[in-house]
CSV table of C-alpha atoms in Angstrom, one decimal:
chain,number,residue,atom,x,y,z
A,617,MET,CA,45.7,-4.2,2.7
A,618,LYS,CA,45.7,-0.8,4.4
A,619,SER,CA,43.3,0.4,1.5
A,620,LEU,CA,41.1,-2.6,2.2
A,621,LYS,CA,41.0,-1.8,6.1
A,622,PHE,CA,40.1,1.8,5.2
A,623,LEU,CA,37.1,0.8,3.0
A,624,LYS,CA,35.9,-1.4,5.8
A,625,CYS,CA,36.1,1.3,8.3
A,626,ALA,CA,34.4,3.8,6.0
A,627,LEU,CA,31.6,1.3,5.4
A,628,VAL,CA,31.2,0.8,9.2
A,629,PHE,CA,31.0,4.4,9.7
A,630,CYS,CA,28.6,5.1,6.9
A,631,VAL,CA,26.2,2.4,8.4
A,632,LEU,CA,26.6,3.9,12.0
A,633,PHE,CA,26.0,7.2,10.7
A,634,SER,CA,22.7,6.2,8.7
A,635,CYS,CA,21.4,4.3,11.8
A,636,ASN,CA,22.2,7.4,14.2
A,637,LYS,CA,20.4,9.5,11.6
A,638,GLU,CA,17.1,7.2,11.5
A,639,SER,CA,17.0,6.8,15.1
A,640,LYS,CA,17.1,10.6,15.6
A,641,ILE,CA,14.1,10.9,13.1
A,642,GLU,CA,12.2,8.1,14.9
A,643,LYS,CA,12.7,9.9,18.2
A,644,GLU,CA,11.3,13.3,16.8
A,645,ILE,CA,8.4,11.3,15.2
A,646,GLU,CA,7.5,9.7,18.6
A,647,LYS,CA,7.0,13.2,20.0
A,648,ILE,CA,4.1,14.2,17.5
A,649,PRO,CA,0.8,14.1,19.2
A,650,VAL,CA,-1.7,12.0,17.2
A,651,LYS,CA,-4.9,10.7,18.6
A,652,ILE,CA,-6.7,7.6,16.9
A,653,THR,CA,-10.1,6.3,17.7
A,654,ILE,CA,-12.1,3.8,15.5
A,655,GLU,CA,-15.8,4.2,14.9
A,656,ARG,CA,-17.2,0.8,14.4
A,657,PHE,CA,-20.1,1.5,11.9
A,658,ASP,CA,-20.1,-2.2,11.1
A,659,ARG,CA,-21.4,-2.8,14.5
A,660,LEU,CA,-23.9,0.1,14.9
A,661,PHE,CA,-25.4,-1.1,11.3
A,662,ALA,CA,-25.7,-4.4,12.6
A,663,ASP,CA,-28.1,-3.4,15.3
A,664,VAL,CA,-30.0,-0.6,13.5
A,665,ASP,CA,-33.7,-0.6,13.7
A,666,GLU,CA,-36.5,1.9,12.9
A,667,GLU,CA,-35.8,3.7,16.0
A,668,ASN,CA,-32.3,4.3,15.7
A,669,LEU,CA,-31.6,4.5,11.8
A,670,SER,CA,-32.3,8.3,12.0
A,671,ASP,CA,-29.6,8.8,14.5
A,672,LEU,CA,-27.1,6.6,12.6
A,673,LYS,CA,-28.0,8.6,9.3
A,674,ARG,CA,-27.4,11.8,11.1
A,675,ASP,CA,-24.1,10.6,12.3
A,676,PHE,CA,-22.8,8.9,9.2
A,677,PRO,CA,-24.5,10.8,6.3
A,678,PHE,CA,-21.8,9.9,3.9
A,679,LEU,CA,-22.7,6.2,4.3
A,680,PHE,CA,-26.3,6.6,3.3
A,681,SER,CA,-27.1,7.4,-0.3
A,682,ALA,CA,-30.2,9.7,-0.4
A,683,LYS,CA,-31.7,7.9,-3.3
A,684,TYR,CA,-32.6,5.0,-1.0
A,685,ALA,CA,-35.6,4.9,1.3
A,686,ASP,CA,-35.1,4.1,5.0
A,687,SER,CA,-36.9,0.7,4.2
A,688,VAL,CA,-33.9,-0.4,1.9
A,689,TRP,CA,-31.6,0.2,4.9
A,690,LEU,CA,-33.7,-1.7,7.3
A,691,LYS,CA,-34.3,-4.6,4.9
A,692,LYS,CA,-30.3,-4.8,4.1
A,693,ALA,CA,-29.5,-4.9,7.8
A,694,LYS,CA,-31.9,-7.8,8.3
A,695,ASP,CA,-30.7,-9.8,5.1
A,696,THR,CA,-29.6,-13.0,6.2
A,697,ILE,CA,-26.2,-12.7,4.1
A,698,GLN,CA,-25.6,-9.3,5.6
A,699,GLN,CA,-26.1,-10.7,9.0
A,700,GLU,CA,-23.6,-13.8,8.3
A,701,VAL,CA,-21.0,-10.9,7.2
A,702,ASN,CA,-21.7,-9.2,10.6
A,703,ARG,CA,-20.9,-12.3,12.5
A,704,GLU,CA,-18.0,-13.2,10.3
A,705,VAL,CA,-16.3,-9.7,10.7
A,706,GLU,CA,-17.2,-9.7,14.8
A,707,LYS,CA,-15.5,-13.2,15.0
A,708,ALA,CA,-12.5,-12.0,13.1
A,709,PHE,CA,-12.3,-8.4,14.7
A,710,PRO,CA,-13.6,-8.7,18.3
A,711,ASP,CA,-11.0,-5.9,19.1
A,712,LEU,CA,-9.2,-3.3,17.1
A,713,THR,CA,-6.5,-2.2,19.7
A,714,ALA,CA,-3.6,-3.4,17.6
A,715,GLU,CA,-4.9,-1.4,14.4
A,716,ILE,CA,-5.3,1.7,16.8
A,717,ASP,CA,-1.6,1.3,18.0
A,718,GLU,CA,-0.5,1.0,14.2
A,719,LEU,CA,-2.6,3.8,12.9
A,720,HIS,CA,-1.3,6.0,15.7
A,721,SER,CA,2.1,5.3,14.6
A,722,LEU,CA,1.3,5.5,10.8
A,723,PHE,CA,0.0,9.0,11.3
A,724,GLN,CA,2.7,10.2,13.3
A,725,HIS,CA,5.0,9.3,10.3
A,726,ILE,CA,2.7,10.8,8.0
A,727,LYS,CA,2.5,13.9,9.7
A,728,PHE,CA,6.3,14.2,10.2
A,729,TYR,CA,6.7,14.2,6.5
A,730,PHE,CA,3.6,16.0,5.5
A,731,PRO,CA,2.3,18.0,8.5
A,732,GLU,CA,-0.5,19.6,6.5
A,733,ILE,CA,-2.3,16.2,6.4
A,734,ASN,CA,-5.0,16.0,9.2
A,735,VAL,CA,-5.5,13.0,11.4
A,736,PRO,CA,-8.6,11.5,10.0
A,737,ARG,CA,-12.1,10.2,11.5
A,738,VAL,CA,-11.4,6.5,10.9
A,739,ILE,CA,-14.6,4.2,10.3
A,740,THR,CA,-14.8,0.6,9.8
A,741,ILE,CA,-17.8,-0.6,7.5
A,742,THR,CA,-18.7,-3.9,5.8
A,743,SER,CA,-19.1,-3.5,2.1
A,744,ASP,CA,-20.2,-6.7,0.3
A,745,VAL,CA,-16.5,-7.5,0.0
A,746,ASP,CA,-15.9,-4.5,-2.3
A,747,TYR,CA,-12.2,-5.6,-2.8
A,748,ARG,CA,-11.4,-2.7,-5.1
A,749,ASN,CA,-12.1,-0.1,-2.4
A,750,LYS,CA,-10.8,-2.1,0.8
A,751,VAL,CA,-9.5,1.2,2.0
A,752,VAL,CA,-11.1,4.7,1.1
A,753,ILE,CA,-9.6,8.5,2.0
A,754,SER,CA,-11.8,11.3,1.3
A,755,LYS,CA,-11.1,14.7,3.1
A,756,ASP,CA,-10.4,14.0,6.6
A,757,LEU,CA,-12.2,10.5,6.5
A,758,LEU,CA,-10.6,6.9,6.5
A,759,ILE,CA,-13.2,4.1,6.0
A,760,ILE,CA,-11.8,0.4,6.2
A,761,SER,CA,-13.9,-2.4,4.7
A,762,LEU,CA,-13.2,-5.0,7.4
A,763,ASP,CA,-15.2,-7.8,5.3
A,764,THR,CA,-11.9,-7.7,2.8
A,765,TYR,CA,-9.7,-8.7,5.5
A,766,LEU,CA,-11.1,-12.0,7.2
A,767,GLY,CA,-8.1,-14.2,5.8
A,768,ALA,CA,-7.0,-15.5,2.4
A,769,ASP,CA,-9.0,-18.8,2.9
A,770,HIS,CA,-12.2,-17.4,3.9
A,771,HIS,CA,-15.2,-18.9,2.2
A,772,PHE,CA,-16.7,-15.4,1.2
A,773,TYR,CA,-13.6,-15.1,-1.2
A,774,GLU,CA,-14.1,-18.5,-2.7
A,775,ALA,CA,-14.9,-17.3,-6.3
A,776,ILE,CA,-12.0,-14.4,-6.1
A,777,GLN,CA,-8.5,-15.1,-7.9
A,778,LYS,CA,-5.8,-16.4,-5.5
A,779,TYR,CA,-3.4,-13.4,-6.3
A,780,LEU,CA,-6.2,-11.0,-5.2
A,781,LYS,CA,-7.2,-12.9,-2.0
A,782,ARG,CA,-3.7,-13.4,-0.6
A,783,ASN,CA,-3.9,-10.0,0.7
A,784,PHE,CA,-7.4,-10.1,2.1
A,785,ILE,CA,-5.6,-10.7,5.6
A,786,ARG,CA,-5.7,-8.4,8.9
A,787,GLU,CA,-1.7,-7.8,8.5
A,788,GLN,CA,-2.7,-6.0,5.3
A,789,ILE,CA,-4.8,-3.3,6.7
A,790,ILE,CA,-2.1,-0.7,7.8
A,791,ALA,CA,0.0,-1.3,4.5
A,792,ASP,CA,-3.4,-0.5,2.5
A,793,VAL,CA,-3.9,2.5,4.5
A,794,ALA,CA,-0.3,3.9,3.9
A,795,GLY,CA,-0.5,3.0,0.5
A,796,ALA,CA,-3.8,5.2,0.0
A,797,TYR,CA,-1.9,8.2,1.6
A,798,ALA,CA,1.0,7.5,-0.3
A,799,LYS,CA,-0.8,7.4,-3.6
A,800,ASN,CA,-3.0,10.4,-2.9
A,801,GLN,CA,0.4,12.5,-2.4
A,802,VAL,CA,2.0,11.1,-5.7
A,803,GLY,CA,-1.3,12.1,-7.5
A,804,PRO,CA,-2.2,10.9,-11.2
A,805,ILE,CA,0.7,9.6,-13.6
A,806,ARG,CA,1.1,12.4,-16.0
A,807,GLU,CA,3.2,10.5,-18.8
A,808,ARG,CA,2.3,7.5,-20.6
A,809,THR,CA,5.4,5.8,-20.9
A,810,PHE,CA,6.3,2.5,-19.2
A,811,LEU,CA,9.2,4.2,-17.1
A,812,ALA,CA,6.6,7.1,-16.0
A,813,ASN,CA,4.5,4.5,-14.8
A,814,MET,CA,7.2,2.5,-12.8
A,815,ILE,CA,8.4,5.5,-11.1
A,816,SER,CA,5.1,6.7,-10.3
A,817,PHE,CA,4.6,3.4,-8.5
A,818,GLY,CA,8.2,3.6,-7.1
A,819,LYS,CA,7.3,7.1,-5.3
A,820,GLU,CA,4.4,5.4,-3.9
A,821,LEU,CA,6.4,2.7,-2.4
A,822,TYR,CA,9.3,5.1,-1.3
A,823,LEU,CA,6.6,6.9,0.5
A,824,LYS,CA,5.1,4.0,2.1
A,825,ASN,CA,8.4,2.7,3.4
A,826,LEU,CA,8.9,6.1,5.3
A,827,PHE,CA,5.4,5.8,6.6
A,828,LEU,CA,6.0,2.0,7.6
A,829,PRO,CA,9.7,1.7,8.5
A,830,GLU,CA,9.2,-1.4,11.0
A,831,THR,CA,6.9,-3.2,8.5
A,832,ASP,CA,8.5,-5.9,6.3
A,833,ASP,CA,9.1,-4.8,2.7
A,834,ALA,CA,7.1,-8.1,1.4
A,835,VAL,CA,4.0,-6.6,3.0
A,836,LYS,CA,4.4,-3.1,1.4
A,837,LEU,CA,4.4,-4.8,-2.1
A,838,GLY,CA,1.6,-7.3,-1.1
A,839,TYR,CA,3.9,-10.1,-1.7
A,840,THR,CA,5.0,-13.1,0.4
A,841,LYS,CA,8.5,-13.5,1.8
A,842,GLU,CA,9.3,-16.0,-1.0
A,843,GLN,CA,8.0,-13.5,-3.7
A,844,PHE,CA,10.1,-10.7,-2.4
A,845,ASN,CA,13.1,-12.7,-2.1
A,846,TRP,CA,12.6,-13.8,-5.8
A,847,VAL,CA,12.4,-10.1,-6.9
A,848,GLN,CA,15.4,-9.2,-4.7
A,849,ASP,CA,17.6,-12.2,-6.4
A,850,ASN,CA,16.2,-11.3,-9.8
A,851,GLU,CA,16.5,-7.6,-10.1
A,852,GLU,CA,19.3,-7.5,-12.5
A,853,PRO,CA,17.8,-9.9,-15.1
A,854,ILE,CA,14.6,-8.2,-14.7
A,855,TRP,CA,16.1,-4.7,-15.4
A,856,ARG,CA,18.2,-6.3,-18.2
A,857,PHE,CA,15.0,-7.7,-19.8
A,858,PHE,CA,13.3,-4.3,-19.7
A,859,ILE,CA,16.4,-2.7,-21.2
A,860,ASP,CA,17.0,-5.4,-24.0
A,861,LYS,CA,13.5,-5.2,-25.1
A,862,GLN,CA,13.7,-1.4,-25.0
A,863,LEU,CA,10.5,-1.3,-22.9
A,864,LEU,CA,11.5,2.0,-20.8
A,865,TYR,CA,10.0,4.6,-23.3
A,866,SER,CA,7.3,2.5,-24.7
A,867,THR,CA,3.7,3.8,-24.4
A,868,ASP,CA,2.3,0.1,-25.1
A,869,SER,CA,-0.4,-0.2,-22.5
A,870,SER,CA,-0.4,-3.9,-22.4
A,871,LEU,CA,3.0,-3.7,-20.1
A,872,MET,CA,0.9,-2.1,-17.3
A,873,PRO,CA,-0.8,-5.3,-16.7
A,874,ARG,CA,2.1,-7.5,-17.6
A,875,PHE,CA,4.4,-5.9,-15.0
A,876,LEU,CA,2.7,-3.4,-12.8
A,877,TYR,CA,-0.7,-4.2,-11.9
A,878,PRO,CA,-1.7,-7.3,-9.7
A,879,GLY,CA,-2.0,-10.6,-11.5
A,880,PRO,CA,-1.1,-14.1,-11.0
A,881,PHE,CA,2.4,-13.5,-12.0
A,882,SER,CA,4.5,-11.0,-14.3
A,883,LYS,CA,4.4,-12.0,-18.2
A,884,PHE,CA,7.8,-12.1,-19.7
A,885,TYR,CA,6.6,-14.7,-21.9
A,886,LEU,CA,9.4,-16.7,-21.1
A,887,GLU,CA,8.3,-20.0,-19.6
A,888,GLU,CA,11.1,-20.6,-17.3
A,889,ILE,CA,10.6,-17.2,-15.5
A,890,ASP,CA,6.7,-16.8,-16.0
A,891,LYS,CA,6.5,-19.8,-13.5
A,892,GLU,CA,8.2,-18.1,-11.0
A,893,ALA,CA,7.9,-14.3,-11.2
A,894,PRO,CA,5.4,-12.6,-9.0
A,895,ASP,CA,3.2,-9.9,-10.3
A,896,LYS,CA,4.1,-6.2,-10.0
A,897,VAL,CA,7.9,-6.7,-10.7
A,898,GLY,CA,8.0,-3.2,-12.3
A,899,GLN,CA,6.7,-1.7,-9.1
A,900,PHE,CA,9.8,-3.2,-7.4
A,901,ILE,CA,12.0,-1.7,-9.9
A,902,GLY,CA,10.5,1.5,-9.7
A,903,TRP,CA,11.0,1.7,-6.1
A,904,GLN,CA,14.4,0.8,-6.6
A,905,ILE,CA,15.1,3.7,-8.9
A,906,VAL,CA,13.6,6.3,-6.7
A,907,ALA,CA,15.5,4.9,-3.8
A,908,SER,CA,18.6,5.3,-5.5
A,909,TYR,CA,17.5,8.8,-6.8
A,910,MET,CA,16.9,10.0,-3.3
A,911,LYS,CA,20.3,8.4,-2.1
A,912,ASN,CA,22.6,10.1,-4.6
A,913,ASN,CA,20.8,13.5,-4.9
A,914,SER,CA,20.2,16.1,-2.1
A,915,VAL,CA,16.6,16.7,-2.8
A,916,SER,CA,13.4,17.1,-0.6
A,917,LEU,CA,10.3,14.9,-0.7
A,918,ARG,CA,8.6,17.8,-2.2
A,919,GLN,CA,11.1,17.8,-5.1
A,920,LEU,CA,10.9,14.3,-5.5
A,921,LEU,CA,7.1,14.3,-6.0
A,922,LEU,CA,7.2,17.1,-8.4
A,923,ALA,CA,10.3,15.6,-10.3
A,924,ASP,CA,9.5,13.9,-13.8
A,925,ALA,CA,10.3,10.1,-14.5
A,926,GLU,CA,13.2,11.3,-16.8
A,927,THR,CA,14.9,13.5,-14.3
A,928,ILE,CA,14.6,10.9,-11.6
A,929,PHE,CA,15.8,7.8,-14.0
A,930,ASN,CA,18.7,10.1,-15.4
A,931,ASN,CA,20.0,11.1,-12.0
A,932,SER,CA,19.2,8.1,-10.0
A,933,LYS,CA,22.5,6.4,-11.0
A,934,TYR,CA,20.4,3.0,-10.8
A,935,LYS,CA,22.6,-0.2,-11.5
A,936,PRO,CA,21.4,-3.4,-10.0
A,937,ALA,CA,24.1,-5.8,-8.8
A,938,ARG,CA,24.9,-8.7,-11.1
């Protein structure tokens, strides 16, 4: 009984210590000076004409390809489909105050962990629903395509697969921005194994979690709450499947779309599981491995980013609960 009481006390102490440490970090983060403004290029382009086009091209040269004549841009601005996009974006986003506040907090966190990153010039555009480039970061620019966040049931998205458009929602904007910066820090995957790819995604999600500590974990993965609950509840059987099938060191490229990339579901090729399993379960496992590695080793974020998959996995002591 005494030992049980001691363990309970030790657990409470660890929880309190961890909470106090996190609270102290957040107080430091709150002091970091960050100024965020959002330039509504989407609105400016909606009102473009022959008189102000040259001014718009001067202020946003990176949004105008030199191979197109001015007449092309003016024609696009007056196109009936473009005008409908403008109306729908304005209806959905009459105000971006909430996004400014969220970006302010996000970049405070990013600069706390990576002080060398500059706060970017933030610009909103429309992009003919280019959902493969919802968020683009380049040098000191952050470009957000508002027409890819109009709501999962918006009629613009009728021909797009359901698993993609479930994240075409306003709540996903900041998570996508955080993900873009996390991906940029992790860099390209240098190894071809399934494990290396899992851990690369795991690094991204670990950073994303640091950047967005108050955001629901389901949103970070682009999941519904039900999908996130499923991967949490089935973490051990997912891991056991990967081990039993000897997938970790496989270089079979088909494993990536099966378990790491967006899709209607993860493909275990087991009827009873495939009906319920969300996509990207390998990303979730990679996140847990990286989190376990950081918990059980005294290493910096820089060391994490430089560490290879084998080092991280072997030193992670990762073992999902049964």
